[in-house]
Coordinates of C-alpha atoms in Angstrom, one line a residue:
M1 CA -0.3 0.1 0.0
I2 CA 0.9 3.6 -0.5
T3 CA 1.5 6.4 2.3
P4 CA -0.4 9.5 0.9
A5 CA 1.0 13.0 1.0
F6 CA -0.5 14.8 4.1
E7 CA -0.5 17.7 6.4
L8 CA -1.8 18.6 10.0
S9 CA -2.9 21.7 11.2
Q10 CA -4.8 22.7 14.1
E11 CA -7.4 25.2 15.6
D12 CA -8.5 25.7 19.2
D13 CA -11.1 22.9 19.0
F14 CA -10.3 20.9 15.9
L15 CA -7.5 18.9 14.5
I16 CA -7.5 19.1 10.7
F17 CA -6.2 16.5 8.2
S18 CA -5.4 17.2 4.7
I19 CA -4.7 14.0 2.9
R20 CA -4.1 13.8 -1.1
V21 CA -5.3 10.5 -2.6
P22 CA -5.7 11.5 -6.2
Y23 CA -6.0 8.1 -7.7
T24 CA -8.9 6.3 -5.5
R25 CA -12.5 5.9 -5.4
T26 CA -14.2 8.7 -3.9
S27 CA -17.2 6.4 -2.6
E28 CA -14.8 4.4 -0.3
F29 CA -13.0 5.8 2.8
D30 CA -12.4 4.2 6.0
L31 CA -11.4 6.1 9.1
Y32 CA -10.5 4.8 12.6
I33 CA -10.2 7.5 15.3
D34 CA -9.3 6.4 19.1
G35 CA -7.5 8.9 21.3
E36 CA -4.0 9.2 19.8
D37 CA -4.5 6.6 16.9
F38 CA -5.6 7.6 13.4
K39 CA -6.1 5.4 10.6
F40 CA -7.1 6.3 7.2
Y41 CA -7.6 3.8 4.4
A42 CA -8.7 4.5 0.9
K43 CA -7.1 2.1 -1.8
P44 CA -4.5 1.8 -2.6
Y45 CA -3.5 4.5 0.3
F46 CA -3.1 3.7 3.9
L47 CA -2.0 6.1 6.5
R48 CA -1.5 5.3 10.2
L49 CA -0.5 8.3 12.6
T50 CA 0.3 8.6 16.3
L51 CA -0.8 12.0 17.2
P52 CA 0.9 14.1 20.3
G53 CA -2.7 14.7 21.7
R54 CA -6.0 12.9 22.1
I55 CA -9.1 13.1 19.3
I56 CA -12.6 12.0 20.0
E57 CA -15.3 11.1 17.7
D58 CA -18.5 12.7 18.9
G59 CA -20.6 13.8 15.7
R60 CA -18.7 17.2 15.2
E61 CA -16.3 15.7 12.9
K62 CA -16.7 16.7 9.1
A63 CA -14.9 15.6 5.7
S64 CA -14.9 16.7 2.0
F65 CA -13.3 15.7 -1.0
D66 CA -12.0 17.8 -3.7
I67 CA -12.2 15.9 -6.8
N68 CA -10.0 18.1 -8.9
K69 CA -7.3 18.4 -6.4
G70 CA -7.7 14.6 -5.1
L71 CA -7.4 16.1 -1.8
F72 CA -9.4 14.5 1.4
T73 CA -9.9 17.2 4.3
L74 CA -11.3 16.0 7.8
R75 CA -11.7 17.9 10.7
V76 CA -12.0 16.1 14.1
P77 CA -12.6 17.6 17.6
K78 CA -10.0 17.6 20.2
E79 CA -10.8 15.6 23.3
T80 CA -9.6 18.8 25.4
A81 CA -10.7 21.7 24.0
G82 CA -8.2 24.6 23.6
Q83 CA -5.1 22.2 23.9
H84 CA -2.1 22.7 21.8
F85 CA -0.7 19.7 19.8
E86 CA 3.0 19.9 19.5
G87 CA 5.2 18.8 16.7
L88 CA 2.6 18.6 14.0
E89 CA 5.2 19.5 11.3
M90 CA 7.4 16.3 12.3
L91 CA 5.6 14.1 9.7
T92 CA 8.3 11.1 10.3
S93 CA 7.5 10.9 14.0
L94 CA 3.8 10.8 13.5
L95 CA 4.2 8.1 11.1
A96 CA 6.2 5.9 13.6
P97 CA 4.0 3.6 15.4
R98 CA 3.4 3.6 19.1
G99 CA 6.5 2.2 21.0
S100 CA 8.7 1.6 17.9
K101 CA 12.5 2.1 18.6
S102 CA 14.9 4.3 16.4
A103 CA 17.1 1.5 15.6
K104 CA 17.1 -2.5 16.2
P105 CA 19.1 -4.2 18.7
L106 CA 22.7 -5.4 17.6
V107 CA 22.2 -8.5 19.1
E108 CA 18.8 -10.8 18.6
D109 CA 17.7 -14.1 20.0
L110 CA 17.2 -16.3 17.0
D111 CA 15.6 -19.0 19.1
A112 CA 13.1 -16.5 20.6
C113 CA 12.2 -15.2 17.3
S114 CA 11.7 -18.6 15.8
R115 CA 9.4 -19.5 18.9
S116 CA 7.6 -16.4 18.5
E117 CA 6.9 -16.9 14.9
E118 CA 5.5 -20.4 15.4
G119 CA 3.1 -19.2 18.5
E120 CA 1.8 -16.5 15.9
E121 CA 1.3 -18.6 13.1
E122 CA -2.4 -18.9 13.4
D123 CA -2.8 -15.1 13.5
S124 CA -0.6 -14.6 10.4
D125 CA -3.7 -13.8 7.9
D126 CA -4.5 -10.5 10.3
F127 CA -3.5 -7.2 8.8
D128 CA -0.6 -5.6 10.2
W129 CA -1.6 -2.4 11.3
Q130 CA 2.1 -1.6 11.9
V131 CA 3.2 -1.8 8.6
E132 CA 6.4 0.1 7.8
Q133 CA 5.8 3.6 6.2
E134 CA 7.7 6.2 4.4
V135 CA 7.0 9.8 3.8
Y136 CA 5.6 10.9 0.6
T137 CA 8.2 13.0 -1.6
E138 CA 6.7 14.9 -4.6
S139 CA 8.6 13.9 -8.0
S140 CA 10.7 16.8 -9.3
E141 CA 9.7 18.7 -12.3
Q142 CA 12.7 17.4 -14.0
L143 CA 11.8 13.8 -13.3
L144 CA 8.3 14.0 -14.5
N145 CA 9.4 15.7 -17.8
S146 CA 11.9 13.0 -18.5
L147 CA 9.2 10.4 -18.0
Q148 CA 7.0 8.9 -20.7
K149 CA 3.3 10.7 -21.5
Y150 CA 0.0 8.5 -21.6
G151 CA -3.6 9.3 -20.5
F152 CA -6.0 11.5 -22.0
G153 CA -4.2 13.6 -24.8
N154 CA -0.8 12.1 -23.6
K155 CA -0.8 14.7 -20.7
R156 CA -0.2 12.4 -17.8
S157 CA 3.2 10.9 -16.5
G158 CA 4.6 9.8 -13.3
V159 CA 1.1 8.1 -12.2
F160 CA 2.6 4.5 -12.1
I161 CA 5.8 5.4 -10.4
R162 CA 4.2 4.4 -6.7
L163 CA 1.1 2.4 -8.2
Q164 CA 2.8 -0.1 -10.3
E165 CA 2.1 -3.1 -7.9
E166 CA -1.5 -2.0 -7.5
L167 CA -2.3 -1.5 -11.2
S168 CA -0.3 -4.3 -12.6
G169 CA -3.6 -6.3 -13.3
V170 CA -4.9 -3.3 -15.1
I171 CA -2.7 -2.8 -17.9
D172 CA 0.1 -5.0 -19.7
V173 CA 2.8 -2.5 -19.8
R174 CA 5.4 -3.4 -17.1
N175 CA 6.9 0.2 -16.7
P176 CA 5.0 2.6 -18.5
D177 CA 6.6 5.6 -17.1
A178 CA 9.9 4.3 -18.9
T179 CA 8.4 2.7 -21.7
T180 CA 8.4 4.8 -25.1
A181 CA 5.3 4.5 -27.4
V182 CA 7.8 2.5 -29.9
E183 CA 8.3 -0.1 -27.2
R184 CA 4.7 -0.3 -26.2
R185 CA 3.6 -1.0 -29.8
Q186 CA 6.2 -3.9 -30.0
G187 CA 5.3 -5.2 -26.8
R188 CA 1.7 -5.3 -27.8
L189 CA 2.0 -6.9 -31.1
S190 CA 4.7 -9.5 -29.6
A191 CA 2.1 -10.2 -26.9
E192 CA -0.8 -10.7 -29.5
S193 CA 1.1 -12.9 -31.8
A194 CA 2.0 -15.1 -28.7
K195 CA -1.6 -15.3 -27.7
F196 CA -3.2 -16.2 -30.8
D197 CA -4.5 -19.6 -30.8
P198 CA -5.2 -21.2 -34.1
D199 CA -7.4 -23.8 -32.6
H200 CA -9.7 -21.5 -31.0
Y201 CA -10.1 -19.6 -33.9
L202 CA -10.5 -22.3 -36.3
A203 CA -13.6 -23.8 -33.6
D204 CA -15.1 -20.3 -33.7
L205 CA -15.2 -20.4 -37.3
F206 CA -16.7 -23.6 -38.4
E207 CA -18.8 -24.0 -35.1
D208 CA -20.5 -20.6 -35.0
E209 CA -23.9 -21.3 -34.2
A210 CA -23.5 -19.2 -31.0
I211 CA -21.5 -16.4 -32.9
Q212 CA -24.7 -16.3 -35.5
N213 CA -27.1 -15.5 -32.7
L214 CA -24.9 -12.8 -31.5
L215 CA -25.0 -11.2 -34.7
K216 CA -28.8 -11.1 -35.0
F217 CA -28.6 -9.2 -31.5
H218 CA -30.0 -5.5 -31.6
P219 CA -27.6 -3.7 -29.1
W220 CA -29.6 -0.3 -27.3
W221 CA -28.3 2.2 -29.7
T222 CA -30.0 1.0 -32.8
K223 CA -33.2 2.1 -31.1
S224 CA -32.3 4.9 -28.7
C225 CA -30.1 6.9 -31.2
Q226 CA -33.0 6.8 -33.7
A227 CA -35.2 8.4 -31.4
Q228 CA -32.8 11.1 -30.3
A229 CA -34.3 13.4 -32.8
E230 CA -37.7 13.4 -31.3
Q231 CA -36.4 14.2 -27.8
S232 CA -34.5 16.7 -26.1
E233 CA -31.0 16.3 -24.6
T234 CA -32.0 16.1 -21.2
E235 CA -34.7 13.2 -22.1
N236 CA -31.9 11.3 -23.8
F237 CA -30.3 10.6 -20.4
S238 CA -31.4 8.2 -17.4
E239 CA -31.7 10.0 -13.8
E240 CA -28.5 7.7 -13.2
E241 CA -26.5 9.4 -16.1
R242 CA -27.8 12.8 -15.3
E243 CA -26.3 12.0 -11.5
Q244 CA -22.8 11.0 -13.2
L245 CA -22.7 14.0 -15.3
R246 CA -23.5 16.3 -12.3
R247 CA -20.6 14.7 -10.4
F248 CA -17.9 15.8 -13.0
T249 CA -16.2 19.2 -12.5
N250 CA -15.7 21.3 -15.4
R251 CA -12.2 21.4 -16.9
S252 CA -10.4 22.9 -19.8
Y253 CA -8.3 21.5 -22.3
L254 CA -5.5 22.9 -24.0
L255 CA -4.7 20.8 -26.9
D256 CA -2.9 21.0 -30.3
K257 CA -3.7 19.7 -33.6
K258 CA -1.7 16.5 -33.2
C259 CA -2.9 16.0 -29.8
L260 CA -6.5 16.2 -30.7
H261 CA -6.0 13.6 -33.6
H262 CA -4.7 11.1 -31.4
I263 CA -7.6 11.9 -29.0
W264 CA -10.2 11.2 -31.7
L265 CA -8.7 7.8 -32.6
S266 CA -8.3 6.6 -29.0
L267 CA -11.9 7.3 -28.7
V268 CA -12.7 5.0 -31.7
D269 CA -10.7 2.5 -29.9
I270 CA -12.5 2.6 -26.7
I271 CA -15.9 2.6 -28.5
L272 CA -15.2 -0.5 -30.6
A273 CA -14.3 -2.4 -27.4
Y274 CA -17.5 -1.2 -25.8
T275 CA -19.7 -2.3 -28.8
Y276 CA -18.0 -5.8 -28.9
E277 CA -18.7 -6.2 -25.1
I278 CA -22.4 -5.1 -25.6
R279 CA -22.9 -7.4 -28.4
T280 CA -21.2 -10.4 -27.2
T281 CA -23.2 -10.4 -23.7
E282 CA -26.3 -9.2 -25.4
G283 CA -26.6 -6.0 -23.1
E284 CA -26.1 -7.7 -20.0
H285 CA -23.0 -6.8 -18.0
S286 CA -21.1 -9.2 -16.2
V287 CA -17.9 -9.5 -14.0
E288 CA -15.8 -9.8 -17.0
S289 CA -17.1 -6.6 -18.7
S290 CA -14.6 -4.4 -17.4
W291 CA -11.9 -7.0 -18.5
N292 CA -13.1 -7.1 -21.9
I293 CA -13.2 -3.5 -22.4
R294 CA -9.8 -2.8 -21.4
K295 CA -8.2 -5.8 -22.8
L296 CA -9.7 -5.2 -26.5
S297 CA -8.6 -1.6 -26.4
G298 CA -4.9 -1.0 -27.0
T299 CA -5.5 2.5 -25.7
L300 CA -6.6 1.3 -22.1
C301 CA -4.5 -1.9 -22.0
W302 CA -1.0 -0.5 -23.5
L303 CA -1.7 3.0 -23.5
E304 CA -1.3 3.2 -27.3
T305 CA -1.4 6.3 -29.2
Y306 CA -2.7 5.8 -32.9
N307 CA -2.0 7.7 -36.2
S308 CA -5.0 6.4 -38.5
I309 CA -8.3 4.5 -38.6
Q310 CA -6.7 1.7 -40.1
E311 CA -4.1 1.2 -37.3
V312 CA -7.0 1.5 -35.0
L313 CA -8.9 -1.2 -36.9
V314 CA -6.0 -3.5 -37.2
S315 CA -5.0 -3.2 -33.5
F316 CA -8.7 -4.2 -32.5
G317 CA -9.1 -7.0 -34.7
R318 CA -6.0 -8.4 -33.7
R319 CA -7.1 -8.1 -30.1
V320 CA -10.6 -9.7 -30.6
L321 CA -9.2 -12.8 -32.2
C322 CA -6.7 -13.2 -29.2
Y323 CA -8.1 -12.5 -25.7
P324 CA -12.1 -12.7 -25.4
L325 CA -14.1 -15.7 -25.5
Y326 CA -15.7 -15.5 -29.0
R327 CA -12.7 -14.8 -31.7
N328 CA -14.6 -14.5 -35.1
F329 CA -13.8 -12.0 -38.0
S330 CA -17.9 -11.5 -38.3
L331 CA -17.6 -9.8 -35.0
I332 CA -14.9 -7.4 -35.6
T333 CA -17.1 -6.3 -38.8
A334 CA -20.2 -6.0 -36.4
A335 CA -18.5 -3.9 -34.2
V336 CA -17.2 -1.6 -36.7
H337 CA -20.5 -1.2 -38.1
D338 CA -22.0 -0.3 -34.6
T339 CA -19.3 1.9 -33.8
A340 CA -20.1 4.0 -37.1
L341 CA -23.7 4.0 -36.1
I342 CA -22.8 5.5 -32.8
F343 CA -20.8 8.3 -34.1
Q344 CA -23.3 8.9 -36.8
S345 CA -25.9 9.6 -34.1
G346 CA -23.8 12.2 -32.5
K347 CA -22.2 13.0 -29.2
I348 CA -25.1 12.2 -27.1
C349 CA -25.1 8.8 -28.0
V350 CA -21.1 8.7 -27.7
L351 CA -21.4 10.2 -24.3
K352 CA -23.9 7.6 -23.2
C353 CA -21.5 5.0 -24.2
L354 CA -18.4 6.8 -22.2
L355 CA -20.9 7.0 -19.2
D356 CA -21.6 3.1 -19.2
I357 CA -17.9 2.6 -19.6
H358 CA -17.2 4.9 -16.4
K359 CA -19.8 3.1 -14.4
I360 CA -18.3 -0.2 -15.3
F361 CA -14.9 0.8 -14.4
R362 CA -16.1 2.8 -11.2
E363 CA -17.6 -0.5 -9.7
N364 CA -14.4 -2.7 -10.7
D365 CA -11.2 -2.9 -8.5
P366 CA -8.6 -1.6 -9.8
A367 CA -9.9 -0.6 -13.3
Y368 CA -11.2 2.8 -11.7
I369 CA -7.9 4.0 -12.4
L370 CA -8.7 4.3 -16.0
N371 CA -11.5 6.5 -15.2
D372 CA -8.7 9.0 -13.9
L373 CA -6.6 8.6 -17.0
Y374 CA -9.0 8.2 -19.7
I375 CA -12.6 8.1 -19.4
T376 CA -13.8 11.0 -17.0
D377 CA -11.8 13.4 -19.4
Y378 CA -13.5 12.0 -22.3
C379 CA -16.9 12.6 -20.6
V380 CA -16.3 16.1 -20.0
W381 CA -14.4 16.9 -23.3
I382 CA -17.2 15.2 -25.7
Q383 CA -19.7 17.5 -24.4
R384 CA -17.9 20.6 -25.8
V385 CA -17.2 19.5 -29.0
K386 CA -19.1 20.3 -32.3
S387 CA -21.7 17.5 -33.1
K388 CA -20.5 17.5 -36.8
K389 CA -16.9 16.5 -35.9
V390 CA -18.2 13.6 -34.0
T391 CA -20.8 12.3 -36.9
A392 CA -17.7 13.1 -39.4
L393 CA -15.9 9.8 -38.0
A394 CA -18.8 7.6 -39.2
E395 CA -17.8 7.9 -42.8
P396 CA -14.5 6.7 -42.6
L397 CA -15.5 3.8 -40.2
R398 CA -18.0 2.9 -43.0
K399 CA -15.6 3.0 -45.9
A400 CA -13.0 1.2 -43.8
A401 CA -11.9 -2.1 -45.6
L402 CA -10.3 -4.3 -43.0
R403 CA -9.2 -7.6 -44.4
K404 CA -8.2 -10.8 -42.6
V405 CA -4.6 -10.4 -44.3
D406 CA -4.3 -7.0 -42.6
L407 CA -4.3 -8.7 -39.2
G408 CA -0.9 -10.4 -39.8
L409 CA -2.2 -13.6 -38.3
E410 CA -1.9 -15.6 -41.6
L411 CA -5.8 -16.3 -41.2
D412 CA -6.2 -17.0 -44.9
E413 CA -3.6 -19.5 -45.0
L414 CA -4.9 -20.9 -41.7
E415 CA -8.4 -21.4 -43.1
A416 CA -7.4 -22.9 -46.4
A417 CA -5.3 -25.4 -44.5
A418 CA -8.1 -26.4 -42.6
V419 CA -10.7 -26.6 -45.3
L420 CA -8.2 -28.7 -47.6
A421 CA -7.7 -31.1 -44.5
Q422 CA -11.7 -31.2 -44.0
E423 CA -12.1 -32.1 -47.7
E424 CA -9.3 -34.6 -47.8
E425 CA -10.9 -36.6 -44.8
E426 CA -14.5 -36.2 -46.0
G427 CA -13.3 -37.6 -49.7
G428 CA -11.4 -40.6 -48.1
D429 CA -14.7 -41.7 -46.1
L430 CA -16.7 -41.1 -49.2
K431 CA -14.1 -43.1 -51.4
L432 CA -13.9 -45.9 -49.2
A433 CA -17.3 -46.3 -48.8
G434 CA -18.4 -46.0 -52.5
S435 CA -15.6 -48.5 -53.6
T436 CA -16.6 -50.9 -50.9
S437 CA -20.5 -50.6 -51.8
H438 CA -19.7 -51.1 -55.5
S439 CA -17.5 -54.1 -54.9
L440 CA -20.3 -55.7 -52.7
S441 CA -22.8 -55.3 -55.1
R442 CA -20.5 -56.8 -57.9
A443 CA -19.8 -59.9 -55.4
R444 CA -23.5 -60.4 -54.7
S445 CA -24.4 -60.3 -58.6
N446 CA -21.4 -63.0 -59.1
S447 CA -22.6 -64.9 -56.1
S448 CA -26.3 -65.1 -57.5
G449 CA -25.1 -66.2 -60.9
S450 CA -22.8 -69.0 -59.6
S451 CA -25.9 -70.2 -57.3
E452 CA -28.2 -70.5 -60.3
K453 CA -25.4 -72.2 -62.2
E454 CA -24.8 -74.5 -59.5
E455 CA -28.3 -75.4 -58.9
S456 CA -28.9 -76.2 -62.5
E457 CA -25.7 -78.5 -62.4
D458 CA -27.2 -80.1 -59.1
S459 CA -30.5 -80.5 -60.8
G460 CA -28.9 -82.3 -63.9
S461 CA -27.0 -84.6 -61.9
E462 CA -29.5 -85.3 -59.2
G463 CA -28.9 -88.7 -57.5
T464 CA -25.3 -89.2 -58.8
D465 CA -23.4 -87.4 -55.9
A466 CA -26.3 -86.6 -53.5
D467 CA -24.3 -87.4 -50.5
G468 CA -21.6 -84.9 -51.0
P469 CA -21.1 -81.3 -49.8
P470 CA -21.7 -78.8 -52.3
E471 CA -18.6 -76.6 -53.2
P472 CA -18.8 -73.1 -51.2
A473 CA -18.2 -71.3 -54.6
S474 CA -20.5 -68.5 -53.9
T475 CA -18.1 -67.4 -50.9
R476 CA -15.0 -66.9 -52.9
P477 CA -15.9 -63.9 -55.2
L478 CA -16.9 -62.0 -52.3
I479 CA -13.6 -62.6 -50.4
E480 CA -11.4 -61.8 -53.7
E481 CA -13.6 -58.3 -54.3
L482 CA -13.2 -57.1 -50.7
G483 CA -9.6 -58.2 -51.1
E484 CA -9.0 -55.7 -53.6
S485 CA -11.3 -52.8 -52.6
V486 CA -10.5 -52.3 -49.0
E487 CA -7.1 -51.1 -48.5
A488 CA -6.5 -52.5 -45.1
E489 CA -4.9 -55.6 -43.8
L490 CA -6.5 -58.9 -44.3
S491 CA -6.1 -62.2 -42.1
I492 CA -7.7 -65.5 -42.9
S493 CA -7.7 -67.9 -40.1
E494 CA -7.8 -71.6 -40.5
P495 CA -10.9 -73.4 -39.9
L496 CA -10.9 -75.5 -36.7
S497 CA -10.8 -79.2 -37.5
N498 CA -13.5 -81.5 -36.3
T499 CA -11.1 -82.8 -33.5
D500 CA -10.5 -79.4 -32.0
R501 CA -14.0 -78.1 -32.4
E502 CA -15.0 -81.3 -30.4
K503 CA -12.4 -80.2 -27.9
T504 CA -13.8 -76.5 -27.4
K505 CA -17.6 -77.5 -27.4
P506 CA -18.9 -77.2 -24.2
P507 CA -20.8 -80.3 -22.9
G508 CA -24.6 -80.3 -23.2
P509 CA -27.2 -80.8 -20.5
Q510 CA -27.5 -84.5 -19.0
G511 CA -24.4 -85.5 -20.9
T512 CA -25.6 -84.8 -24.5
E513 CA -23.5 -82.5 -27.1
A514 CA -24.8 -79.1 -27.7
Q515 CA -26.1 -78.7 -31.2
P516 CA -24.2 -76.7 -33.6
H517 CA -25.7 -73.2 -34.8
T518 CA -24.0 -72.8 -38.0
A519 CA -24.5 -74.0 -41.2
S520 CA -22.3 -76.2 -43.2
T521 CA -21.5 -73.9 -45.9
R522 CA -21.6 -70.3 -44.0
T523 CA -18.7 -67.8 -44.1
L524 CA -18.1 -65.7 -41.1
L525 CA -16.6 -62.0 -41.5
E526 CA -15.2 -60.5 -38.4
V527 CA -14.1 -56.9 -38.6
H528 CA -11.5 -55.8 -35.9
L529 CA -12.1 -51.9 -35.0
H530 CA -8.7 -51.0 -33.9
R531 CA -6.4 -52.4 -36.8
N532 CA -9.3 -52.4 -39.3
P533 CA -8.3 -55.9 -40.8
L534 CA -11.0 -58.7 -41.9
L535 CA -10.6 -61.9 -40.3
I536 CA -12.3 -64.6 -42.6
V537 CA -13.7 -67.8 -40.8
E538 CA -15.0 -71.0 -42.7
A539 CA -17.2 -73.1 -40.5
S540 CA -16.5 -76.6 -41.1
E541 CA -19.3 -79.1 -42.1
D542 CA -21.1 -80.3 -39.0
T543 CA -20.3 -83.9 -38.1
E544 CA -23.6 -84.5 -36.9
D545 CA -27.1 -84.5 -38.7
D546 CA -30.2 -83.3 -36.8

């Protein structure tokens, strides 16, 4: 946690705390007042003071917060009215916990320390209120000028110097204050290439039933933006949105032409991420909404600055195919169309999108820092721009021709290889099935012809060889045809002799032999599923007649 900058002053009856917490949520402040102990917590800031006098909490205390300055002011009554507190300017001594020593002892009993640690192991999960604190020091102007810029209009720097640990889950840039714009872009492209999963992409490409349903969804702006011409500006906002607007403070921005160009393009990038989130969740925000928006926006995730609409679309398209649940090029096209519709509807529709994003980030920890860096300024700035400048962005978005090859992920080659593999697999199955069916039909025709010929010969020579077994001529053409058509291993097993059959035959009830169930001239065809051979077994003639 971070020790905030603070000052103490006093009046006859009150002690006044001035605590600067610029990067925190205004709705979450925790205070603890008990005599000489004072604790203040507003994530990621924590302040613990040991006061030279006693203060009380009796209902007369008052607190205020200046959003522009990020300054929290608290007036707490003294327990003894008129008492003068000495040493309020000695900030280091105020930060020291009660009973702390100026230096550690030169000799320590290690065994005692280990015994103490073992005894306190059960309480290790409790928060350490006596955590070490350091006095806040302002960064010099020279240091701030040497740092890299980011945020709305690239006007911010030094924000992540002390907040890097707390904000590591919000952005993907490891050290943004020391990372140039070129290095950020190179890092983003490398991370996207490493994250791209061809299997995930192909699965969403060929099994797209859920995605087709998402493409049929009609977002809120398709209805509300069309009705804006019939309503006044105040009627376009809900009561919650109007309350959000009242909380914003008026700000002035000195922006040159180049800076404005970056601002507009970053706005397009943020709205693209928002439209994807709305479509894929069908307008129902979830716990992943904050992650989706900031992850799909290179502006929010990598502090990117863009130079053209095409750069924005390529960046957004790559991130859609690398990070979210649904990774389909049709969703990219739909998001571009939705964004064009939003800008065509004017700044009121754009502002409603920004207010929704602001709410999502405000309710998510620690994504709220992105409101301070980007979204709050966008909400204030967009109200001052001319509507024709907003609507002018719709035309280049409609005319933008984003192709799969532009994304640099070899999508065309990947899809072609997948289609070819699928066709080969299906073609092989059809070829095998067709040739087998054709061979079987030929075998059956040959078998029937041979049978008819055999019957005629048998009728002509009736009585001459009535006792001899008929030749199994009908089975041989079938075996030969299957052997030629099926490209698999064939194994023909020798038929069992009568002696072996008698050995393996189970005894029947009451000492009688079990009757055989196979015909004397039947051929058994057994297919092994794993090796795919054909096992041909000829049953021998029964030795006993019924």
